[in-house]
Coordinates of C-alpha atoms in Angstrom, one line a residue:
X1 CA 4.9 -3.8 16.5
X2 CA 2.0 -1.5 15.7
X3 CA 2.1 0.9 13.0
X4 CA 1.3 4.6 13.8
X5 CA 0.3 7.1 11.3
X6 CA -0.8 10.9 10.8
X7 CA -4.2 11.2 9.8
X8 CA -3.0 11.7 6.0
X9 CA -2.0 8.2 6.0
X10 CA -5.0 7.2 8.0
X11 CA -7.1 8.6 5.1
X12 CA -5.3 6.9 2.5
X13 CA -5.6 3.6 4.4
X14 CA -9.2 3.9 4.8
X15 CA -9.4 5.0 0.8
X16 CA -7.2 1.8 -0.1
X17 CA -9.5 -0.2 1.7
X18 CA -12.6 1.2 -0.6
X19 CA -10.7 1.5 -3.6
X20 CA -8.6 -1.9 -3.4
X21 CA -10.9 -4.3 -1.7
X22 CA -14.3 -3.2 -2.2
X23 CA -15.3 -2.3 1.2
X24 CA -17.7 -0.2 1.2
X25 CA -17.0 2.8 3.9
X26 CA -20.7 2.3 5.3
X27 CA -19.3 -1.3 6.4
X28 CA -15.7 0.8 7.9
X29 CA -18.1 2.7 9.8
X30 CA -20.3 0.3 11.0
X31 CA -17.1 -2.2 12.0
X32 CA -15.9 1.3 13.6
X33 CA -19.5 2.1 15.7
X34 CA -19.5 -1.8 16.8
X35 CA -16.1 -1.5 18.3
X36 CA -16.5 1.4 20.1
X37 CA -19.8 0.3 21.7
X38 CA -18.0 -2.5 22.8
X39 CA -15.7 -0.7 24.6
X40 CA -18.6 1.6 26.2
X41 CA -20.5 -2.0 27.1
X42 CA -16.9 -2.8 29.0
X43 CA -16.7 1.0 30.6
X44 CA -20.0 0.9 31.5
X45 CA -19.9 -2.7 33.6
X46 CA -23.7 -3.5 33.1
X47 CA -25.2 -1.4 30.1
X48 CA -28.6 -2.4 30.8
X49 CA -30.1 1.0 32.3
X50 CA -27.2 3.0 32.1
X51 CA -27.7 6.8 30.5
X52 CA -24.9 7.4 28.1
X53 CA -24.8 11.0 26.1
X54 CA -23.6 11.0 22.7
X55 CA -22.2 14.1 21.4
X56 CA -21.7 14.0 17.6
X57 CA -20.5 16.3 15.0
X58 CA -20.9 16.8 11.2
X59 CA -19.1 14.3 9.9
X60 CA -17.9 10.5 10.0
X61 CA -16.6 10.8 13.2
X62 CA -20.6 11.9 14.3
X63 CA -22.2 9.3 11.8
X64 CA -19.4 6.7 14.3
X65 CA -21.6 8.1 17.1
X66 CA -24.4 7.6 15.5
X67 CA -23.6 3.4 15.2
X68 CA -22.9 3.6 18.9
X69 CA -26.1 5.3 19.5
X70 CA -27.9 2.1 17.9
X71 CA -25.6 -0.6 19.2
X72 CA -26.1 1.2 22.9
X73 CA -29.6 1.1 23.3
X74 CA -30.1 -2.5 21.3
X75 CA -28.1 -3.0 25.0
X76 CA -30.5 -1.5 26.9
X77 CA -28.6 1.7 27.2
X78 CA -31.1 5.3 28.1
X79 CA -29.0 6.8 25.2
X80 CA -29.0 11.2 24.5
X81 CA -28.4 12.1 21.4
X82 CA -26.8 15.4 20.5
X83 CA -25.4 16.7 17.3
X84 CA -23.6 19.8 17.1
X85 CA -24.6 20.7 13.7
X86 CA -28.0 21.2 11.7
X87 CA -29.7 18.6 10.4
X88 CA -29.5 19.5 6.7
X89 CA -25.3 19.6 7.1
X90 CA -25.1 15.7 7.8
X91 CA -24.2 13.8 4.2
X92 CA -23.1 10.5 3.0
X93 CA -22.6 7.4 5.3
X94 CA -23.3 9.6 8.5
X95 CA -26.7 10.5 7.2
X96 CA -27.8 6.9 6.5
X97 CA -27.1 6.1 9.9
X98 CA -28.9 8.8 11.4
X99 CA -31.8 7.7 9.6
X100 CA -31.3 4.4 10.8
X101 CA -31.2 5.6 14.4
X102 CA -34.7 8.0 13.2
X103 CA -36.4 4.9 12.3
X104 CA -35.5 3.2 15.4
X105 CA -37.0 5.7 17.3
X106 CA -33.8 7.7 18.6
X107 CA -34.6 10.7 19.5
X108 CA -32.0 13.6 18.3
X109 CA -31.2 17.1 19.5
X110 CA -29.7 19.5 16.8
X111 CA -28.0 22.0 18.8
X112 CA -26.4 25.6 17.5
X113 CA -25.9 26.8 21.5
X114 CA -24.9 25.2 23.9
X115 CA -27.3 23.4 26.0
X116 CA -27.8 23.4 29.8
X117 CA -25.8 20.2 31.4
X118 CA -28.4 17.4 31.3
X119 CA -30.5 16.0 34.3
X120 CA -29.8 13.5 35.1
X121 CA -26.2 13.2 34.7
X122 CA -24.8 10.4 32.3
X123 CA -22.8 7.4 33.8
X124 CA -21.2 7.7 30.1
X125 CA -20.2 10.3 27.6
X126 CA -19.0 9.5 24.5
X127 CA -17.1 12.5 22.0
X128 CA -17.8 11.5 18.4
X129 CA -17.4 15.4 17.6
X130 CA -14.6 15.8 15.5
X131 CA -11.9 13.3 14.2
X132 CA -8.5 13.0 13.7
X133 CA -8.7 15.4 9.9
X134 CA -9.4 18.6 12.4
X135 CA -7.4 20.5 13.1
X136 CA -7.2 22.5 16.4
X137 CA -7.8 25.1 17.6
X138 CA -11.4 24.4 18.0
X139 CA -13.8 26.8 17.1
X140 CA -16.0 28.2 19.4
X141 CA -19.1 26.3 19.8
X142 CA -16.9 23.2 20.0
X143 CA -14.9 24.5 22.3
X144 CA -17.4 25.7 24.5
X145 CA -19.1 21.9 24.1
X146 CA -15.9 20.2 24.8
X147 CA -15.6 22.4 28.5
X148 CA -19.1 21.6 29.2
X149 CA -18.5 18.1 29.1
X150 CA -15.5 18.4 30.8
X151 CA -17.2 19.7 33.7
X152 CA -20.0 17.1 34.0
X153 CA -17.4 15.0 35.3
X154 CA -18.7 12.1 34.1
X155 CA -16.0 9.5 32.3
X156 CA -16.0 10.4 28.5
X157 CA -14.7 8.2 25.7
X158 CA -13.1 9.4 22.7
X159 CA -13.8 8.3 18.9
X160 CA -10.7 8.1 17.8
X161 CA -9.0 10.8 19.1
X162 CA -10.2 13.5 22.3
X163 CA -11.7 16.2 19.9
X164 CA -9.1 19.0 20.4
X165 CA -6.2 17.7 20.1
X166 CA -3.9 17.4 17.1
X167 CA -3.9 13.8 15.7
X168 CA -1.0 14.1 14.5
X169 CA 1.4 16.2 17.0
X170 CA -0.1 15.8 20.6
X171 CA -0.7 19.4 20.8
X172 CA -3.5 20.9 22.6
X173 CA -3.8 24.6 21.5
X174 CA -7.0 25.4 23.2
X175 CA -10.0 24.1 25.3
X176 CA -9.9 20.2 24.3
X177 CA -11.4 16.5 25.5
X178 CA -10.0 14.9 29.0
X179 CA -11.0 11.4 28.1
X180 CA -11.1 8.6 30.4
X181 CA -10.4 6.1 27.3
X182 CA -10.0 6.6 23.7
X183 CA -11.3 4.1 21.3
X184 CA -9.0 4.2 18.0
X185 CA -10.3 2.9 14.6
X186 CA -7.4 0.5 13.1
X187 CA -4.3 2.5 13.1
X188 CA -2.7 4.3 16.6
X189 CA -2.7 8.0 16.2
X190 CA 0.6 9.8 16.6
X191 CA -0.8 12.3 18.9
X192 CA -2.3 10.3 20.8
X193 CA 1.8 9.0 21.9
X194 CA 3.2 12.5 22.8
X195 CA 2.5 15.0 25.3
X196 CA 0.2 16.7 26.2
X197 CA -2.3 15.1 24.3
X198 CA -1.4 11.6 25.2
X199 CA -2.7 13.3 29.0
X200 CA -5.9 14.0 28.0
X201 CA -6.3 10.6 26.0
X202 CA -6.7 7.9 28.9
X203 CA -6.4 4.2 28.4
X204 CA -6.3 3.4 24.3
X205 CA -8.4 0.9 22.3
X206 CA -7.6 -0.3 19.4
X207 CA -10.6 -1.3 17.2
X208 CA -10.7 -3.4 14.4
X209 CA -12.2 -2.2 11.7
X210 CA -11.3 -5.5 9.1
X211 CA -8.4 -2.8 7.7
X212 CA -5.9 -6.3 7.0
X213 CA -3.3 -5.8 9.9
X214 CA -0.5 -5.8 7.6
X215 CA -1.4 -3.0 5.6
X216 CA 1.1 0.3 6.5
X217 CA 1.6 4.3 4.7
X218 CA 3.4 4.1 2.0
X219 CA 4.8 7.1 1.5
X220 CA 8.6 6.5 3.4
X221 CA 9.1 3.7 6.3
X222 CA 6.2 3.6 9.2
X223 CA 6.5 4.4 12.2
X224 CA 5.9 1.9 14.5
X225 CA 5.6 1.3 18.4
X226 CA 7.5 -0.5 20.3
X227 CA 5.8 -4.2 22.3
X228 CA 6.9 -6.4 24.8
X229 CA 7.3 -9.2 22.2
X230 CA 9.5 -7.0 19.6
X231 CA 12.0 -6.8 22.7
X232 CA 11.3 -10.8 23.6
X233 CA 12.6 -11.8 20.0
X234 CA 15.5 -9.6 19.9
X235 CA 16.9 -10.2 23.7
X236 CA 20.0 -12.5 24.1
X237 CA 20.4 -15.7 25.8
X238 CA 23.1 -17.1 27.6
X239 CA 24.4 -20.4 26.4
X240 CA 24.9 -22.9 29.5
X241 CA 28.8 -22.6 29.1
X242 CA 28.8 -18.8 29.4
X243 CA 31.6 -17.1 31.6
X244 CA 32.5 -13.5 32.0
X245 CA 34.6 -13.5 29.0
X246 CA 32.5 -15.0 26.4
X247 CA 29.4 -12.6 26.9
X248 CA 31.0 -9.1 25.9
X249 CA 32.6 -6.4 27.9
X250 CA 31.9 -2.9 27.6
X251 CA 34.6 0.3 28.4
X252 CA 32.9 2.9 29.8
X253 CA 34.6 6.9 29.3
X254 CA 32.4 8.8 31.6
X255 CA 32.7 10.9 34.9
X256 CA 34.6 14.6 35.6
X257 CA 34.8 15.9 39.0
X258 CA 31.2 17.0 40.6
X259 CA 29.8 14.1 38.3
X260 CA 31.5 10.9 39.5
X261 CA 27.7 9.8 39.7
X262 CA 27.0 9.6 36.0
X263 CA 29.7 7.4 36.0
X264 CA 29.1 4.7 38.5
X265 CA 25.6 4.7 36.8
X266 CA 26.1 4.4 33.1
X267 CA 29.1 1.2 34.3
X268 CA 26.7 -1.0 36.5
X269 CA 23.9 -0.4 33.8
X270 CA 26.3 -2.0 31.4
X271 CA 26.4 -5.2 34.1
X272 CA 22.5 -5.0 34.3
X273 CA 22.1 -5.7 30.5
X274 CA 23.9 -8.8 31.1
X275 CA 27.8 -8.3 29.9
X276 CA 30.5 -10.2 31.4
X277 CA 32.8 -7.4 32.2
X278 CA 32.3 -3.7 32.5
X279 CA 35.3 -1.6 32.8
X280 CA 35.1 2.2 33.7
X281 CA 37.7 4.9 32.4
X282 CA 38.1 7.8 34.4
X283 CA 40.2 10.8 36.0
X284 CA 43.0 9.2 38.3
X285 CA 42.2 11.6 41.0
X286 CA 38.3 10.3 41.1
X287 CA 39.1 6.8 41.9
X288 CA 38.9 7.3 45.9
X289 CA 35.4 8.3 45.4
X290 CA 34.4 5.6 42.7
X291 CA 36.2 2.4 43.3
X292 CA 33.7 2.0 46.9
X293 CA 30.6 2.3 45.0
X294 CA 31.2 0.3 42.3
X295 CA 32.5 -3.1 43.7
X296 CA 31.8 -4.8 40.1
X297 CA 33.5 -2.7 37.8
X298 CA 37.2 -2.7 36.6
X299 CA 38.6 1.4 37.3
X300 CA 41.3 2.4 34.6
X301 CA 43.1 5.2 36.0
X302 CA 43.8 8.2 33.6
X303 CA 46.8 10.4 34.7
X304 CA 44.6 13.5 35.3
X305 CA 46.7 15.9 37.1
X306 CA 44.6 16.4 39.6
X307 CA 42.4 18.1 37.1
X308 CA 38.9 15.7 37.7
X309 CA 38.8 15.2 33.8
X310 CA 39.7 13.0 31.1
X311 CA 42.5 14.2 28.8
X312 CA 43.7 13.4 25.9
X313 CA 47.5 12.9 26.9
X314 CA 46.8 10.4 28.9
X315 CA 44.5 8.5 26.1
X316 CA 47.5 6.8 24.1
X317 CA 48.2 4.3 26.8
X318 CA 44.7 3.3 26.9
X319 CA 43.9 2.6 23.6
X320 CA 44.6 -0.7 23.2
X321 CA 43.0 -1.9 26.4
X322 CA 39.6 0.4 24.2
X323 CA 40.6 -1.2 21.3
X324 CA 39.7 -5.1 23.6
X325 CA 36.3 -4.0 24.5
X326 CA 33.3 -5.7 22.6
X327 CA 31.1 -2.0 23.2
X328 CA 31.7 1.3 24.5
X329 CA 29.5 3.9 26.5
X330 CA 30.9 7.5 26.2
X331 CA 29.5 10.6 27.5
X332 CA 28.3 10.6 30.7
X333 CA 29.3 13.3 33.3
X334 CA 32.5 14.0 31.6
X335 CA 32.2 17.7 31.6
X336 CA 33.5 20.2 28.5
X337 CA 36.7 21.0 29.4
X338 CA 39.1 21.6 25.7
X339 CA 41.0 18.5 26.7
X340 CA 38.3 15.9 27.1
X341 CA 37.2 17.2 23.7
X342 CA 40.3 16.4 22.3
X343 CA 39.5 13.1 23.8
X344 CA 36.3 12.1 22.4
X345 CA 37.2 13.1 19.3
X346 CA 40.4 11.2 19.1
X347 CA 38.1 8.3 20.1
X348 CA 35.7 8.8 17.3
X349 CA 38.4 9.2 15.1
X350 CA 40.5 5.6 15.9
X351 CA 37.8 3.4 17.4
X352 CA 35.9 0.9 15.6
X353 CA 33.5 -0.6 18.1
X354 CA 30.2 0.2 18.5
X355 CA 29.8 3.2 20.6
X356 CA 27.1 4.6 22.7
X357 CA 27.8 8.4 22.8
X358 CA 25.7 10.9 25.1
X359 CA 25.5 13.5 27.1
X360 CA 28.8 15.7 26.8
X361 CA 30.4 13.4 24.4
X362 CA 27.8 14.4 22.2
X363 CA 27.8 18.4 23.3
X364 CA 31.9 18.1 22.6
X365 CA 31.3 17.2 19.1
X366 CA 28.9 20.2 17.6
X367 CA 31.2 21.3 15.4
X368 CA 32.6 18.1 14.1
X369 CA 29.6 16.4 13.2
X370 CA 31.5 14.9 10.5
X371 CA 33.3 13.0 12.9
X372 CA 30.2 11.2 13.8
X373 CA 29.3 10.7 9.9
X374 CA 32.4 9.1 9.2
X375 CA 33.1 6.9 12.7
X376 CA 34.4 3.6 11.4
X377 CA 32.5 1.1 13.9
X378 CA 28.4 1.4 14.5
X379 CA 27.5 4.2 16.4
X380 CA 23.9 4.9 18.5
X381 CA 23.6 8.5 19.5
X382 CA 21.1 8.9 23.0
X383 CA 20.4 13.2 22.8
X384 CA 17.7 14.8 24.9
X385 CA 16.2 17.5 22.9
X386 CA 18.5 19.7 24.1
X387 CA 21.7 18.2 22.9
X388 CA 20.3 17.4 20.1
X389 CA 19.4 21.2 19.5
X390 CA 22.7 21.9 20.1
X391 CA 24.2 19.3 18.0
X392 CA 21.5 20.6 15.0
X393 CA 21.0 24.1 15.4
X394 CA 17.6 23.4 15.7
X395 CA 15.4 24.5 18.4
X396 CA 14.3 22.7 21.4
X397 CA 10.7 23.7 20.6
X398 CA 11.1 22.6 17.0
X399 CA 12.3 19.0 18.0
X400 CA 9.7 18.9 21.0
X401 CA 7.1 19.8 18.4
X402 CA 8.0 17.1 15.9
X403 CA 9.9 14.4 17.5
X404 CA 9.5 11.4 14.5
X405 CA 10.2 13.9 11.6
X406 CA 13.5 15.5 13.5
X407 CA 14.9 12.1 14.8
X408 CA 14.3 10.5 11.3
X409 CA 15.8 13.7 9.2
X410 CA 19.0 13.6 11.6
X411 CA 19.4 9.9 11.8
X412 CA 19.7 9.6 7.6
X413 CA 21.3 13.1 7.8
X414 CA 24.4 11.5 10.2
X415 CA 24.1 8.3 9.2
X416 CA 23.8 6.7 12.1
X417 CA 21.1 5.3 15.0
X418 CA 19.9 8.1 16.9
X419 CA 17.5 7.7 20.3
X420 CA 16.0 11.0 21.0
X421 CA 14.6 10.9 24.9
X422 CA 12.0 11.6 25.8
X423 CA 8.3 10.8 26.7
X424 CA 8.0 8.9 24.7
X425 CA 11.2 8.0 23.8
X426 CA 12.1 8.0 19.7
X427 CA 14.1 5.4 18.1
X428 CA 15.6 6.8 14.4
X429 CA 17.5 4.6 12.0
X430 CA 19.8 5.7 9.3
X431 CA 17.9 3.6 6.5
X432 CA 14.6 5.4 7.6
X433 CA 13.1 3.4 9.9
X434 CA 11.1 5.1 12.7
X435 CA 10.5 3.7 16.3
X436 CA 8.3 4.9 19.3
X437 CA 9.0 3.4 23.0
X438 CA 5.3 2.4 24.6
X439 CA 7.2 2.0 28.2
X440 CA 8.2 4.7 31.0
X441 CA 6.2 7.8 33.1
X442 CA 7.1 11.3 33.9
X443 CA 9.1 9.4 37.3
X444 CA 12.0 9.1 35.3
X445 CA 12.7 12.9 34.5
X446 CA 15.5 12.4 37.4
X447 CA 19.5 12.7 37.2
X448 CA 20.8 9.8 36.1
X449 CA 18.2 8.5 34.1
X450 CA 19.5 8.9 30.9
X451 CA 23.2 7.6 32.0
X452 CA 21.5 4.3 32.8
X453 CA 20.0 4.5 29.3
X454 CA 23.5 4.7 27.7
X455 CA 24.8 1.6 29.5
X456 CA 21.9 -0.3 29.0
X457 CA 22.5 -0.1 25.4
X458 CA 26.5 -0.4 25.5
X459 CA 25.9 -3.8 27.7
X460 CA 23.4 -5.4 24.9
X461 CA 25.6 -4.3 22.3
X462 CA 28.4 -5.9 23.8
X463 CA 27.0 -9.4 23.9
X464 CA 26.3 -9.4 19.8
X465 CA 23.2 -7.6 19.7
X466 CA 22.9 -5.7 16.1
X467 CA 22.9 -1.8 17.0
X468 CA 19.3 -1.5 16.0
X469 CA 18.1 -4.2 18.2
X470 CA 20.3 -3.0 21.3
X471 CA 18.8 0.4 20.8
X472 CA 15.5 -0.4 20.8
X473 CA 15.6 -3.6 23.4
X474 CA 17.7 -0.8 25.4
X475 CA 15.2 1.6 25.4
X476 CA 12.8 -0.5 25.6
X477 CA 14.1 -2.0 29.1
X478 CA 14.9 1.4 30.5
X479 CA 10.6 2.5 30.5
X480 CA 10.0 -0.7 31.6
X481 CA 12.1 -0.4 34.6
X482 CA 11.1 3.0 35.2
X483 CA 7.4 1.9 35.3
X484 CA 8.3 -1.1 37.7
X485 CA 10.2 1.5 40.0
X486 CA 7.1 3.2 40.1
X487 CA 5.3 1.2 41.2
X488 CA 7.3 0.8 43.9
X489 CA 8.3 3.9 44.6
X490 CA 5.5 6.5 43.0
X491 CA 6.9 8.9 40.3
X492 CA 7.8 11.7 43.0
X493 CA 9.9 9.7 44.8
X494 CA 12.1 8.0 42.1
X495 CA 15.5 8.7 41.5
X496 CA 18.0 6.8 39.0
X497 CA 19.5 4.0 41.2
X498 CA 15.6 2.8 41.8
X499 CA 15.9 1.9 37.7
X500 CA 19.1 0.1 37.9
X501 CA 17.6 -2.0 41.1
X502 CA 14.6 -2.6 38.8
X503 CA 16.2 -3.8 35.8
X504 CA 16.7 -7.4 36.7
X505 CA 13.1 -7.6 37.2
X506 CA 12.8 -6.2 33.9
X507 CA 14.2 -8.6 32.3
X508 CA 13.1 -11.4 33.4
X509 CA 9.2 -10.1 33.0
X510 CA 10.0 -9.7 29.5
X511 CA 11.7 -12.7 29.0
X512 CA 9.7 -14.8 31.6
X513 CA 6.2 -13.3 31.1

């Protein structure tokens, strides 16, 4: 997994390195120009000839420019040279490799307006402006610099993050870099993960920096993203003598009149994942339109009165069949009518297997979140941000704003796994532990979506996998099927049943790579 910090705990990491190893921060910067030339070299196809523009700022994140100004033209590279800054304000490690670049015969242009567009235009730009300790919004010469080069529409790479963009939230609060790549020094940045600055960021590079690949913050758990091989280790395999019995089944409470869909989706996800068995609880008066589409799953009639819902009367002869199942998915569809409440919450109250709960199973608890603190089996909450405002109190802009801190406050604040969807999609543990998902695209903000999600994880929980691990192989899976749909399908196009068709593939790419 990689780690993922602010830029606080990038800072410290680079200090620890000085302070702890001895390494000098004139080598950092140097490891740090070298990379990102290297990534310019590949942009560029053939350097030799090739006029790159260099755009740096005051500090260490210019003086990075600087070593890529050096590296470039040692490649042959008709490098330009600007610094937004006098000369007289560039100190430390930035100004000894200006000088170096001097004495090579670089030419430099100190600017304080900004200058006409340059003639010929570059084949390269490269924003070593500002780093990831500015905070945005940019003030005015560097914003009117970062929508000039914008508009010479040449590609642009970043140093370390797009300047105008908040390293550490995504935001974009003003005029800001589109990059076609962004070259990151050691550590991923958290804004460069969520929207909309993860937009504007392109395709990431990671550059070493010789920061030992071990080293993570430590203040609290990292944060850390999600990789194919995480998900790889943690996936189960059938043993040769498997049968439908022996590799978990999953009861599925889902479905209300008008959402019968939810339904049929969240029980054949549960198949996807792999279980044996999945078997779907709902309203006797739905069956007629379920039992066609879902030829697989086992229907378990619940007197309903011809209401469309789940109620709790009709729970008690149920509950030991519930009681059987290795996993169970609840949520989906069901609606919020008073007696499914009294449903789900008799559930949380006498179950003991791990649950899944979403959707309205989540919005019918609110005001019993003690319920949730106190469930007796392992339980994985799956909130968009606005259930989870509703189940918090807290606002959807708060949670959009900060994803991590909110899904790791409520996860030790519940005590249980919580999955906060979204792009990307945030994994919480109750111990502290903080996860980012690196799969899925905007194709999956579709119906149905997040009912897949839900028995995705139910199905891996069913055949043995430990909560944490079905959460995050679960979630995992789910982007990774939405970015095979796409590519299929293209993002406008895809709708919900083009993931569950996708998942096998899924699998077996990550399993079978």
């Amino acid at each position: 997994m990689q780690i993922i910090v602010t830029a606080a705990e990038m800072a410290a990491l680079d200090r620890d390195c000085q302070q702890l190893l001895q390494m000098p921060s004139l080598l950092l910067m140097e490891n740090a120009g070298r990379g990102i030339a290297a990534v310019a070299k590949t942009m560029l196809g053939e350097p030799e000839g090739k006029r790159v523009l260099i755009v740096s700022g005051p500090g260490n994140n210019g003086g990075d420019g600087y070593v890529v100004a050096r590296h470039l033209a040692n490649a042959g590279c008709r490098v330009t040279l600007w610094v937004l800054a006098a000369r007289d304000k560039i100190r430390g490690d930035a100004l000894t490799n200006l000088v170096i670049w001097e004495k090579m015969g670089g030419q430099t242009l100190f600017i304080d307006a900004i200058p006409d567009a340059p003639a010929p235009l570059p084949h390269l730009i490269v924003d070593a402006l500002l780093g990831t300790g500015a905070a945005p919004p940019l003030s005015t010469p560097f914003a009117m610099m970062a929508t000039l080069l914008n508009e010479l529409g040449a590609p642009i790479l970043a140093v370390d993050i797009p300047t105008g963009i908040d390293a550490d939230t995504g935001a974009v609060p003003g005029p800001a870099i589109r990059a076609r790549a962004t070259a990151v020094m050691a550590r991923l940045k958290r804004g460069l993960l969520f929207s909309p600055g993860r937009e504007q960021a392109g395709e990431i590079h990671l550059i070493d920096i010789s920061m030992p690949p071990e080293w993570a913050p430590k203040s609290g758990t990292p944060v850390r993203r999600l990789e194919a091989a995480d998900i790889r280790a943690r996936l189960p395999r059938r043993p040769a003598d498997a049968h439908k019995f022996s590799i978990g089944s999953v009861g599925v409470i889902a479905g209300s009149i008008g959402y019968t869909g939810a339904a049929c989706l969240t029980a054949a996800a549960a198949l996807r994942a792999g279980c044996g068995l999945s078997c779907l609880a709902a309203a006797k008066s739905l069956l007629p339109l379920l039992t066609g589409k879902l030829p697989e799953v086992i229907t378990w009639p619940f007197e309903d009165e011809e209401s469309g819902c789940l109620r709790e009367a009709a729970l008690p002869q149920w509950l030991s069949p519930l009681a059987a199942q290795n996993a169970l998915a609840v949520g989906p569809g069901l609606g919020r009518h008073p007696d499914t409440g009294g449903l789900v919450r008799r559930l949380l109250r006498e179950m003991k297997q791990p649950m899944v709960l979403d959707a309205d199973g989540l919005n019918l608890c609110t005001d019993y979140l003690d319920l949730l603190q106190n469930y007796q089996g392992a339980l994985i909450l799956t909130p968009h941000p606005g259930e989870l405002s509703r189940l918090t109190g807290l606002t959807t802009a708060k949670i959009l704003t900060r994803p991590v801190e909110v899904a790791a406050e409520w996860a030790v604040k519940l005590g249980q796994l919580l999955v906060l969807k979204g792009g990307p999609t945030v994994i919480a543990a109750p111990d502290g532990s903080v996860f980012v998902n690196s799969t899925g695209n905007p194709g999956m903000a579709t119906a149905g979506a997040g009912d897949i999600l839900t028995g995705l994880i139910a199905g891996l929980l069913a055949q043995g996998l430990a909560p944490i691990d079905a959460a995050l192989c679960g979630v995992w899976l789910h982007g990774a099927a939405g970015d095979r749909a796409r590519e299929r399908r293209g993002e406008m196009g895809m709708i919900a049943g083009d993931l569950l068709e996708a998942l096998p593939d899924a699998l077996r790419g990550v399993l079978h790579p």
